[in-house]
Short mmCIF file of C-alpha atoms and ligand atoms in Angstrom, two decimals:
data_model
loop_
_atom_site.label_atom_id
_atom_site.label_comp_id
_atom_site.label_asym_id
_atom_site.label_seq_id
_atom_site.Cartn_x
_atom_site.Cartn_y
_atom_site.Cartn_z
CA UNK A 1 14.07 -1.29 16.62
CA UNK A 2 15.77 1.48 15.24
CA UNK A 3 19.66 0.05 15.94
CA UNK A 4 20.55 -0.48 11.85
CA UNK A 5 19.12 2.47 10.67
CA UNK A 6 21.34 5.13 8.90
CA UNK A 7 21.17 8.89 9.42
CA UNK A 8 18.59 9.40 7.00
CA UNK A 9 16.30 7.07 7.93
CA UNK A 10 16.49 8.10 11.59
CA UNK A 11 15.47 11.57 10.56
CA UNK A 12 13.04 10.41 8.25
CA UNK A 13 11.16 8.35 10.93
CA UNK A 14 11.24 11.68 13.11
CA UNK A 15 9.99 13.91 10.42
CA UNK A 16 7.10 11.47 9.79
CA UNK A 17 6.29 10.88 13.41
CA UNK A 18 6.24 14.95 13.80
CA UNK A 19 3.58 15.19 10.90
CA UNK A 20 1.91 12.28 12.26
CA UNK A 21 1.52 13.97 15.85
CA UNK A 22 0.69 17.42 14.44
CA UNK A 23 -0.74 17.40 11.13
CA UNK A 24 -2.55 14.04 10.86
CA UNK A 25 -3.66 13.27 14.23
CA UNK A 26 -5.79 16.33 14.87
CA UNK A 27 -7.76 15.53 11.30
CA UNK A 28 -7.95 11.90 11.34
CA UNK A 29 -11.60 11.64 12.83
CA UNK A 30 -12.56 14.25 10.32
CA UNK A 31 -11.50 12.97 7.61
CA UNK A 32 -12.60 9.33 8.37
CA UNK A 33 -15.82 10.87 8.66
CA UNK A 34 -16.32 12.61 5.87
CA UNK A 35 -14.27 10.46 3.30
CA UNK A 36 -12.36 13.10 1.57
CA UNK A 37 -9.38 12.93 -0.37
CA UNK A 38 -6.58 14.88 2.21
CA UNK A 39 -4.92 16.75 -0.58
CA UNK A 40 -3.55 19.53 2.10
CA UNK A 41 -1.48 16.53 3.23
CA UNK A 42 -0.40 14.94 0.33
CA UNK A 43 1.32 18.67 -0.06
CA UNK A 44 3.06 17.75 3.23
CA UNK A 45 3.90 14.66 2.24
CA UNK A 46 5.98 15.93 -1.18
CA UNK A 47 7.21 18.94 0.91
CA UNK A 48 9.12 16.26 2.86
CA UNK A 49 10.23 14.46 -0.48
CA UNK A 50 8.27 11.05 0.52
CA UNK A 51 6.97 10.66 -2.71
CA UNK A 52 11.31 10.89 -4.02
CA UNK A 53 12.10 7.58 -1.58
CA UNK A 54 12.08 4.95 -4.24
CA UNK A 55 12.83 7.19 -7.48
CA UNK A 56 15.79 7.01 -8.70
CA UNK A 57 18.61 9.94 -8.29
CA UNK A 58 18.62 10.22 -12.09
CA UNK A 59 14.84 10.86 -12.53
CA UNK A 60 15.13 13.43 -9.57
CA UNK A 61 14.17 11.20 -6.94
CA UNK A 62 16.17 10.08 -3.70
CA UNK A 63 17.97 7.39 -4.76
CA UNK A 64 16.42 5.26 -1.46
CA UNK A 65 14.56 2.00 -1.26
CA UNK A 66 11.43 -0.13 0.17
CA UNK A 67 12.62 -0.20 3.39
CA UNK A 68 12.65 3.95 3.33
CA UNK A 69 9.12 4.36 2.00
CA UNK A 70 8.24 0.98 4.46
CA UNK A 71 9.81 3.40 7.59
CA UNK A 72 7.42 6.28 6.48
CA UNK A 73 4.44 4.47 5.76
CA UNK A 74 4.83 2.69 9.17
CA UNK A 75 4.92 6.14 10.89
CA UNK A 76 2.29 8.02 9.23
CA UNK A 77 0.01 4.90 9.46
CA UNK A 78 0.08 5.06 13.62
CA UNK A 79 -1.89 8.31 12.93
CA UNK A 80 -4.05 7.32 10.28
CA UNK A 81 -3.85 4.62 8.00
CA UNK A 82 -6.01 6.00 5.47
CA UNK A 83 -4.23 9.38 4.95
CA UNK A 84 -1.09 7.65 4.88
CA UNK A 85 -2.08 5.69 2.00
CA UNK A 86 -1.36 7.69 -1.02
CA UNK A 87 2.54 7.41 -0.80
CA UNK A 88 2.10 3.37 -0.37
CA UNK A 89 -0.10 3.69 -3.46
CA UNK A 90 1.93 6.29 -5.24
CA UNK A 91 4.90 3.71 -5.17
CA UNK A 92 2.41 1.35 -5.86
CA UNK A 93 1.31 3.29 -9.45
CA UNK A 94 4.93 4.14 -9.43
CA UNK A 95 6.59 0.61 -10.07
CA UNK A 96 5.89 -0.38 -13.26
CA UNK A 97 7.54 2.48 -14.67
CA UNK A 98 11.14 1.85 -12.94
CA UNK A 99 10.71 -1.86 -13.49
CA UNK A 100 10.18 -1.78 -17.20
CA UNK A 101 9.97 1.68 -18.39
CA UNK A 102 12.53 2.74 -20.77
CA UNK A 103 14.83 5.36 -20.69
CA UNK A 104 12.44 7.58 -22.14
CA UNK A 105 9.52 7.26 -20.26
CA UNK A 106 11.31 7.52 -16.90
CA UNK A 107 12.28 10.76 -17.89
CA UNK A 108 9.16 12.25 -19.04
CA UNK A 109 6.86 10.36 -15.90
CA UNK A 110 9.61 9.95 -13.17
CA UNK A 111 10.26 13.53 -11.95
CA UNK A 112 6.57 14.50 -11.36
CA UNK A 113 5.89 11.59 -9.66
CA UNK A 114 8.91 12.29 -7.28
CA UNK A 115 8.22 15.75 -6.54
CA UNK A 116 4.66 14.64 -5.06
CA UNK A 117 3.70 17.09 -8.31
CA UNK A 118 1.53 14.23 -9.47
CA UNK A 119 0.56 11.10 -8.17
CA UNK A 120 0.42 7.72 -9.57
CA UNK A 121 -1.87 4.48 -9.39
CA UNK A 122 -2.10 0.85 -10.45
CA UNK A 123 -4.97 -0.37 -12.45
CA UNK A 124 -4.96 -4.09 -12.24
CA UNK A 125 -8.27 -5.23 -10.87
CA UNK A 126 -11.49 -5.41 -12.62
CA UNK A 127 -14.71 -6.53 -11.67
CA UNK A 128 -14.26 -10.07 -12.60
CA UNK A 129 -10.62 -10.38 -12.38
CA UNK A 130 -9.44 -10.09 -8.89
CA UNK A 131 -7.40 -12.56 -7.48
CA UNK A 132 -7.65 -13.92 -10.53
CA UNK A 133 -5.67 -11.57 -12.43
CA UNK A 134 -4.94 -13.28 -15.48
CA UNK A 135 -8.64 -13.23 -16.18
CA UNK A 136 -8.53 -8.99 -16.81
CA UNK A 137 -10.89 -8.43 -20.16
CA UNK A 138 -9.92 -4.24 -20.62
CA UNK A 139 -8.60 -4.46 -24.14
CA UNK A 140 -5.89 -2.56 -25.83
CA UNK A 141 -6.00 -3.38 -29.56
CA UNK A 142 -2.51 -1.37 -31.72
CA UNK A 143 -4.00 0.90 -34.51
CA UNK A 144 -1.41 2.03 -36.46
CA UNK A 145 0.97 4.39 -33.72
CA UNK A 146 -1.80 4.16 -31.16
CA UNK A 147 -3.62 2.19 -28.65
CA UNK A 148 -7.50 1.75 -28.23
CA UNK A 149 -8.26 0.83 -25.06
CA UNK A 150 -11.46 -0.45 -23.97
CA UNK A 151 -12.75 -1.72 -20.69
CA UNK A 152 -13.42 -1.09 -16.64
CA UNK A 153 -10.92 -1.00 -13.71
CA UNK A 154 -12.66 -0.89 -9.78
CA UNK A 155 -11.28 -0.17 -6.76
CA UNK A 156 -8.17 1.67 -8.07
CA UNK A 157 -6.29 3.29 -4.71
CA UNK A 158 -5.37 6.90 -6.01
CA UNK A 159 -8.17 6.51 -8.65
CA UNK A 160 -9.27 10.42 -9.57
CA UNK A 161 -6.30 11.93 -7.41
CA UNK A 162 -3.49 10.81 -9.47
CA UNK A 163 -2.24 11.85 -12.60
CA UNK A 164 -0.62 8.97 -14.18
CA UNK A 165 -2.07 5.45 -14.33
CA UNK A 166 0.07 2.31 -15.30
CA UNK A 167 -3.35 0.18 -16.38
CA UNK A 168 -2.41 -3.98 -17.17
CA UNK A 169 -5.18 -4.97 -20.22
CA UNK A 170 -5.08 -7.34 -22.73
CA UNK A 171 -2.95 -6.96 -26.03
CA UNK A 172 -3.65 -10.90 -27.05
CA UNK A 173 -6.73 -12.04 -25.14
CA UNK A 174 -6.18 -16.30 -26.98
CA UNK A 175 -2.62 -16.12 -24.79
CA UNK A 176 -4.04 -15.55 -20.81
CA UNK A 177 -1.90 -14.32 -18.99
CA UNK A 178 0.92 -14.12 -21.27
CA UNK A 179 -1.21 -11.77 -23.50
CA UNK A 180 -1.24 -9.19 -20.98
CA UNK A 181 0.12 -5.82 -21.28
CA UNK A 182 1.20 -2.68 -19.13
CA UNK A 183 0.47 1.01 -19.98
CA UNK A 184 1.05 4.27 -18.58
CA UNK A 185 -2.27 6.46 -19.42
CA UNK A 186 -2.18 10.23 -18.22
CA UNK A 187 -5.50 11.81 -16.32
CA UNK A 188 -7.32 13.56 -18.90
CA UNK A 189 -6.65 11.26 -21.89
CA UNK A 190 -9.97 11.79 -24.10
CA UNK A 191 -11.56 8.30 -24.06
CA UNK A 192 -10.40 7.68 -20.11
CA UNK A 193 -13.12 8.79 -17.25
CA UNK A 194 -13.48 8.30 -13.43
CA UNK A 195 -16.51 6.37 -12.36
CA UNK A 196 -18.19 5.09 -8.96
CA UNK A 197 -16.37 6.72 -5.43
CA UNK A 198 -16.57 3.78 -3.25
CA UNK A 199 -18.16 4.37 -0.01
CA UNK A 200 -15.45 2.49 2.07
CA UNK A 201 -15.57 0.36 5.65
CA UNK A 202 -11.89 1.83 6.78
CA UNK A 203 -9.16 3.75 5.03
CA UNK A 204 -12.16 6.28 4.23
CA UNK A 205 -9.23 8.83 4.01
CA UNK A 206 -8.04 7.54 0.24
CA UNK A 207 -9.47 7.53 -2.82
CA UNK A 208 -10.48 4.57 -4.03
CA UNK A 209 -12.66 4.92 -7.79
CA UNK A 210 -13.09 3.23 -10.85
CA UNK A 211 -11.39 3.84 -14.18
CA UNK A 212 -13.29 3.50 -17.16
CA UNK A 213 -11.88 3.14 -20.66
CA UNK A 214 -14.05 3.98 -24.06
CA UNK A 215 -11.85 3.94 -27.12
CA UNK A 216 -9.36 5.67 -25.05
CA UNK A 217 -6.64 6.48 -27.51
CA UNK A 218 -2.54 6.23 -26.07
CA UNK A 219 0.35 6.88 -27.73
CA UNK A 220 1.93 3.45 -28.63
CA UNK A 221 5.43 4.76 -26.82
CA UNK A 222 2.95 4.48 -23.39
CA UNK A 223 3.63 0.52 -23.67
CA UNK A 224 5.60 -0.38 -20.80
CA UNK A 225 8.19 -3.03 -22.10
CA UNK A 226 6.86 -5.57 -24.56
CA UNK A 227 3.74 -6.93 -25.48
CA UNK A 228 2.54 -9.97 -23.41
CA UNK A 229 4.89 -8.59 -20.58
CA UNK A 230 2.10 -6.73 -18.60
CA UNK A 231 1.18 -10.12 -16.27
CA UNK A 232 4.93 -10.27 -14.88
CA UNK A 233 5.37 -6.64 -14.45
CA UNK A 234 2.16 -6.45 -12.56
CA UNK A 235 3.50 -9.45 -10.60
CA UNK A 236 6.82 -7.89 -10.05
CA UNK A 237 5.26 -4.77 -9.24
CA UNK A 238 3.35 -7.02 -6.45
CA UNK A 239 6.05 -8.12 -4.75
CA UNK A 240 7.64 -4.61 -4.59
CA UNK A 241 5.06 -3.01 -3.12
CA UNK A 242 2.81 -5.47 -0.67
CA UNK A 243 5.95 -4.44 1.53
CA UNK A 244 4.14 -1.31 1.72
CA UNK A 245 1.00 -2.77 2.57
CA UNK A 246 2.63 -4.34 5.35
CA UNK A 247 3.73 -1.45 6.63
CA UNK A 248 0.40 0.07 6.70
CA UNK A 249 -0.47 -3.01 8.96
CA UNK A 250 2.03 -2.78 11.23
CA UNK A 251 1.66 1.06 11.74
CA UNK A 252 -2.20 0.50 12.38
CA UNK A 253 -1.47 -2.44 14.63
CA UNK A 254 1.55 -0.10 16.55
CA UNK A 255 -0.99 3.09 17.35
CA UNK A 256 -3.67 0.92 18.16
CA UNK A 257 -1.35 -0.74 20.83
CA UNK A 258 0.13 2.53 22.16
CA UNK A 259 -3.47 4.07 22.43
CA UNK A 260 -4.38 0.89 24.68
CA UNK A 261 -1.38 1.09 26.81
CA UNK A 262 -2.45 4.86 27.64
CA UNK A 263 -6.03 4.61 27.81
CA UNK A 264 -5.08 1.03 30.32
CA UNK A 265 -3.32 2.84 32.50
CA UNK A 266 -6.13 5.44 32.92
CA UNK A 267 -8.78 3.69 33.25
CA UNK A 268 -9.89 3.12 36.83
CA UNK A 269 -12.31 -0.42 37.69
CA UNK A 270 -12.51 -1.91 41.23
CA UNK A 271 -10.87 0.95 42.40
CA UNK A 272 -7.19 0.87 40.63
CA UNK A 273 -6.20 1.49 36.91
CA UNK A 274 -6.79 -1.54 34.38
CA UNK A 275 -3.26 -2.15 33.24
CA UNK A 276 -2.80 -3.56 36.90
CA UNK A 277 -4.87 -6.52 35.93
CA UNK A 278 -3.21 -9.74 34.89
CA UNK A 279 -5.86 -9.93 31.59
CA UNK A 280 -5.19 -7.02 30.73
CA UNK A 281 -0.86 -7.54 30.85
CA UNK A 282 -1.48 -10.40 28.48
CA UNK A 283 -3.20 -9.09 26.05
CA UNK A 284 -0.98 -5.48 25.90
CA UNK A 285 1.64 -8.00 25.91
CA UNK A 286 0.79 -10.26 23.39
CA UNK A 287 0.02 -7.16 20.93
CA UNK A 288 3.30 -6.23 21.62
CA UNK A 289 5.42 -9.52 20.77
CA UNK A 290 3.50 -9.51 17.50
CA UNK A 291 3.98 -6.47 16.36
CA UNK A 292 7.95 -6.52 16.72
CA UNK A 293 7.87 -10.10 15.21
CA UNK A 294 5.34 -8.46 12.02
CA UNK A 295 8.57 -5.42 12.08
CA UNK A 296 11.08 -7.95 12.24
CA UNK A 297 10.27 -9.73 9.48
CA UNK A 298 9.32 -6.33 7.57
CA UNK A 299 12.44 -4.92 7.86
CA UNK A 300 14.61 -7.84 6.81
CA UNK A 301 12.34 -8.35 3.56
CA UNK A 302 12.93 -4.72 2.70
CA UNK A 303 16.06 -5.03 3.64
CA UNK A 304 16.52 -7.71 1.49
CA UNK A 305 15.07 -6.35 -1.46
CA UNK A 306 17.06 -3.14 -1.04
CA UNK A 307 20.19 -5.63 -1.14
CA UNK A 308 19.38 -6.52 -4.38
CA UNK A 309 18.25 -10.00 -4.07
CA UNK A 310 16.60 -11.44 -7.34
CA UNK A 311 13.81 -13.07 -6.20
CA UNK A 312 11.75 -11.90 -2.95
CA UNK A 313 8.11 -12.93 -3.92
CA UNK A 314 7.69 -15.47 -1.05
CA UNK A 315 9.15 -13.09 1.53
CA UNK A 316 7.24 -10.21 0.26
CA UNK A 317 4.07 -12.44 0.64
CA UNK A 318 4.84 -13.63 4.13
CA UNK A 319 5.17 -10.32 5.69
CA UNK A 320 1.98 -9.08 4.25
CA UNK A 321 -0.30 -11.92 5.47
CA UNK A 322 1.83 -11.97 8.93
CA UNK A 323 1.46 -8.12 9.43
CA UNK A 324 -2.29 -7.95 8.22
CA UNK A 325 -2.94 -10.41 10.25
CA UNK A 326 -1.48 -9.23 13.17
CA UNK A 327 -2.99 -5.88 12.30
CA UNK A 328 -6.55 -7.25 12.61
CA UNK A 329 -5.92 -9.28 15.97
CA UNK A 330 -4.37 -6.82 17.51
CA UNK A 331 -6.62 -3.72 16.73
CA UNK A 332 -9.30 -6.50 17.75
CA UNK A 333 -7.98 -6.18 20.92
CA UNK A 334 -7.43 -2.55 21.22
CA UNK A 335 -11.25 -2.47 21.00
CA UNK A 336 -11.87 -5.04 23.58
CA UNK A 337 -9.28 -3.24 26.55
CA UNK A 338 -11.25 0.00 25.45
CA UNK A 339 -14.33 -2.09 25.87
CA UNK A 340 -17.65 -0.03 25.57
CA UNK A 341 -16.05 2.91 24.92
CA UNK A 342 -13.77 0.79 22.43
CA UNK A 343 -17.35 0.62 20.00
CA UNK A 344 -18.07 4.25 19.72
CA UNK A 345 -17.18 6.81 17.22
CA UNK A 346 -16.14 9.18 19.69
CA UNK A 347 -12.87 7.05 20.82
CA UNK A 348 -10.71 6.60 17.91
CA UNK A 349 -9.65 2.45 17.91
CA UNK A 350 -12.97 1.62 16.23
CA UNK A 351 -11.22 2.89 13.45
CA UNK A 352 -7.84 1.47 13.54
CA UNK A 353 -10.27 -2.09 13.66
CA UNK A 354 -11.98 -0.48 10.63
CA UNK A 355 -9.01 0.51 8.56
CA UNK A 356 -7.14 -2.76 9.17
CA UNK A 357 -9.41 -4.98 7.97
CA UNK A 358 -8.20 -3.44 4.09
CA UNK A 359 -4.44 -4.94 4.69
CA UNK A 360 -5.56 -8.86 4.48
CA UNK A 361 -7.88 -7.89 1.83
CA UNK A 362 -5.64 -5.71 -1.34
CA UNK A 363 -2.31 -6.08 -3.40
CA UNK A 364 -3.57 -9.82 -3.03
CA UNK A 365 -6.20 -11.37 -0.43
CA UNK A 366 -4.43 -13.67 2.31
CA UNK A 367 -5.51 -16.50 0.63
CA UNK A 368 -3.25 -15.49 -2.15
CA UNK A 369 -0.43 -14.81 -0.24
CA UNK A 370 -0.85 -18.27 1.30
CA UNK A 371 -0.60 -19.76 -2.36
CA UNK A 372 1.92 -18.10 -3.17
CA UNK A 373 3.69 -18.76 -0.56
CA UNK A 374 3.25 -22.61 -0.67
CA UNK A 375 3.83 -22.84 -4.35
CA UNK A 376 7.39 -21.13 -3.78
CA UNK A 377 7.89 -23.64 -1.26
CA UNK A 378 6.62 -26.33 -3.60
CA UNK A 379 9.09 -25.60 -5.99
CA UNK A 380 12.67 -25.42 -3.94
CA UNK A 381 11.37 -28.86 -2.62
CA UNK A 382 10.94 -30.01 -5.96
CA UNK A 383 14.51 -28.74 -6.49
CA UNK A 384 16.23 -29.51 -3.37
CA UNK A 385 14.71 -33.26 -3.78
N1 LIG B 1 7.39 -12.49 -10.78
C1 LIG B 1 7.57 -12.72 -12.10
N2 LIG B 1 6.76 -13.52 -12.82
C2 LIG B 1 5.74 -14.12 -12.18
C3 LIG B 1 5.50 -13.93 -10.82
C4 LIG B 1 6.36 -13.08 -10.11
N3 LIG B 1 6.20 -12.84 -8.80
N4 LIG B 1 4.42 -14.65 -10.46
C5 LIG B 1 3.99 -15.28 -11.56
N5 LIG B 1 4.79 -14.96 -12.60
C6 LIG B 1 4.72 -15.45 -13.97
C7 LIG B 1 4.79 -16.99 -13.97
O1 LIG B 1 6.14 -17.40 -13.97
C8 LIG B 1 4.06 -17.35 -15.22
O2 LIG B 1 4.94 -17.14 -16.32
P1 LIG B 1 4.93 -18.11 -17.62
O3 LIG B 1 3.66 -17.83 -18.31
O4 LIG B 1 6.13 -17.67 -18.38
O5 LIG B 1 5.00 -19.51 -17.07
C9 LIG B 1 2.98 -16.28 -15.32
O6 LIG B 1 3.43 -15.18 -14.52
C10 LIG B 1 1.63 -16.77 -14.80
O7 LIG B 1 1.83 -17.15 -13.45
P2 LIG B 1 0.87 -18.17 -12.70
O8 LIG B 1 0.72 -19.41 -13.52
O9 LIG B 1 1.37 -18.30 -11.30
O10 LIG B 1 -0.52 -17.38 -12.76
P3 LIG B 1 -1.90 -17.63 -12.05
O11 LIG B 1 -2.97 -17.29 -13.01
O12 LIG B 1 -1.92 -18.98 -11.40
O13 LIG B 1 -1.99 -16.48 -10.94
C11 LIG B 1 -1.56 -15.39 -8.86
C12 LIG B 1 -1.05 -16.26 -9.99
C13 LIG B 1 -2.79 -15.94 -8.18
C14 LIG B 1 -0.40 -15.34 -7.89
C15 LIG B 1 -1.87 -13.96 -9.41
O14 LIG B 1 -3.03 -13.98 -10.22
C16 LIG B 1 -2.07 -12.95 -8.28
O15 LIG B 1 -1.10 -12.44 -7.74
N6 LIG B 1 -3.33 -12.65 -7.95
C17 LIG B 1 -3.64 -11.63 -6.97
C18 LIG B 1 -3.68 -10.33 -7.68
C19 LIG B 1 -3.61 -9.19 -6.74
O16 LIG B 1 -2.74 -9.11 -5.89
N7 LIG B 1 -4.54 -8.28 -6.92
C20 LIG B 1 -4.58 -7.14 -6.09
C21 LIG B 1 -4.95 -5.97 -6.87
S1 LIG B 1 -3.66 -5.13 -7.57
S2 LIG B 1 -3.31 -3.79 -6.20
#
């Protein structure tokens, strides 16, 4: 599905497929196994300017969009969905910054995190605030031309690789969400520490750690836009990036089908290969249906936001739950035409089931995609009526 692309993009998908077949594949299992931050390919990965896509030419970037760093993340996903990860997440850490950073701060953050010289991450969730993200406690209280900030992020994606955190606490905790704000806090801030490595189901490839703030002093020119602004950039940042997740979906869901189509047509019961089997055509074909529809409606979204439309969070939404879902179902199945062999470590779908599970779980469970969704549609009945 490849007929709209431009030049760029064309030779982007190649260049990621190319890693994907010869850099990633071989060390997938490894890695999985061992749960180790793949910094040998995040080199790759800024070698080939991914992490430029979605910084802007003035800041040193590429100038490109979502549906760019979408196209990539697809790619490198049908290899390994956890390796793939830290661009998705870079972006990710990256958004807050061109959304509300001033002119300033994009010029002393922007260029590093283009080059792939540093990477970023998003610190939104804490342990009681999850998809209730209004309800974050960390607390960043101004002293003079400083902030204090005080509290625990978990599960941050990049958490102890990257180098530059934008971290959402609370400036006005009376206010909810409207007393939220955004910061950017640099590793190695005195006051800011890594804590607990989580021991992960899937995506064991990426870092995922906790960020823990004791009177962790930033400069007061880290604030990212105004005070009480921090809940809609982290919302806006949302709807930029679940895209991404998407992505990640549909590139797990699109290796896991091509590794059933091969290993069909090899394997022989009742004397002829299994793709000859009527069950087996239905299912391959099925998995296939959904996974164009999940691109399809991918690659208008990002097309759409790329267009410049103001408002995309119900789209953005839609093709995260509808890819993650698909993602799951079909990677399902992947281990049900590899049957037996499907369950063991030593074929790899297992862990395409493993890693997809993730996508219908972060940037927002499915259940909050779902409300969002409805309450968008809510409100242009309530205007169309
Ligand atoms: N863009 C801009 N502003 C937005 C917005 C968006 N997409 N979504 C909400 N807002 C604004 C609202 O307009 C509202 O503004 P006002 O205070 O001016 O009215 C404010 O944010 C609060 O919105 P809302 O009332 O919808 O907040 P809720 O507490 O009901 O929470 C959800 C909304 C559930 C959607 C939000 O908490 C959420 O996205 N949760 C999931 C978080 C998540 O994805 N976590 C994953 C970890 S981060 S990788």
């Amino acid at each position: 599905m490849d007929y709209f692309l431009d030049d760029f993009q064309k030779e982007l998908v190649e260049q990621a497929r190319r890693i994907g077949k010869e850099k990633i594949r071989p060390v997938a299992a490894d890695y999985d196994r061992d749960g180790t931050f793949p910094w040998d390919l995040v080199k790759v990965f800024a070698d080939a300017g991914f992490y430029g896509l979605w910084v802007p030419e003035e800041y040193d970037g590429l100038g490109r969009g979502i549906l760019d760093l979408v196209l990539v993340t697809e790619e490198l996903s049908k290899y390994c969905g956890g390796i793939s990860l830290s661009v998705a997440a870079s972006a990710l850490g990256t958004f807050p910054i061109i959304i509300s950073g001033n002119e300033e701060q994009k010029k002393r953050f922007l260029p590093r995190l283009a080059a792939g010289e540093a990477l970023a991450a998003f610190g939104l969730t804490e342990p009681s605030a999850g998809s209730d993200a209004g309800a974050i406690q960390t607390r960043a209280e101004k002293k003079g031309d400083k902030y204090i900030l005080n509290g625990t992020k978990v599960f941050i994606t990049n958490g102890g690789a990257a180098k530059i955190y934008t971290i959402v606490a609370n400036t006005d905790p009376g206010k909810g969400t409207r007393g939220a704000s955004a910061f950017i806090v640099e590793d190695g801030t005195p006051g800011f520490s890594y804590g607990k490595e989580e021991d992960k189901m899937g995506i064991r490839a990426s870092a995922t750690r906790e960020l823990i703030f004791e009177d962790c002093e930033i400069p007061a020119e880290n604030l990212l836009g105004r005070e009480g602004e921090g809940f809609m950039v982290a919302m806006k940042t949302l709807d930029k990036s679940r895209p991404g997740v998407a992505a990640q979906a549909l590139g797990i869901a699109a290796g896991a089908l091509d590794l059933s189509v091969q290993y069909a047509r090899q394997r022989e019961q009742f004397g002829q290969s299994i793709i000859q089997f009527q069950a087996i055509q239905n299912m391959i074909a099925d998995m296939s249906t959904e996974v164009e529809a999940a691109r399809a409606m991918l690659y208008a979204t990002a097309r759409m936001i790329d267009g410049g439309v103001k408002s995309y969070s119900r789209e953005s939404a839609q093709c995260k739950v509808y890819a993650s879902d698909v993602a799951m179902k079909v990677t399902t199945d992947a281990v049900q035409i590899f049957g037996g062999y499907g369950y063991m470590r030593d074929y790899p779908v297992e862990k395409y089931m493993r890693d997809a599970k993730i996508t219908q779980i972060y940037e927002g469970t499915n259940q909050i995609q779902r409300m969002v969704i409805a309450r968008h549609l809510i409100k242009e009945a309530q205007k169309n009526s």
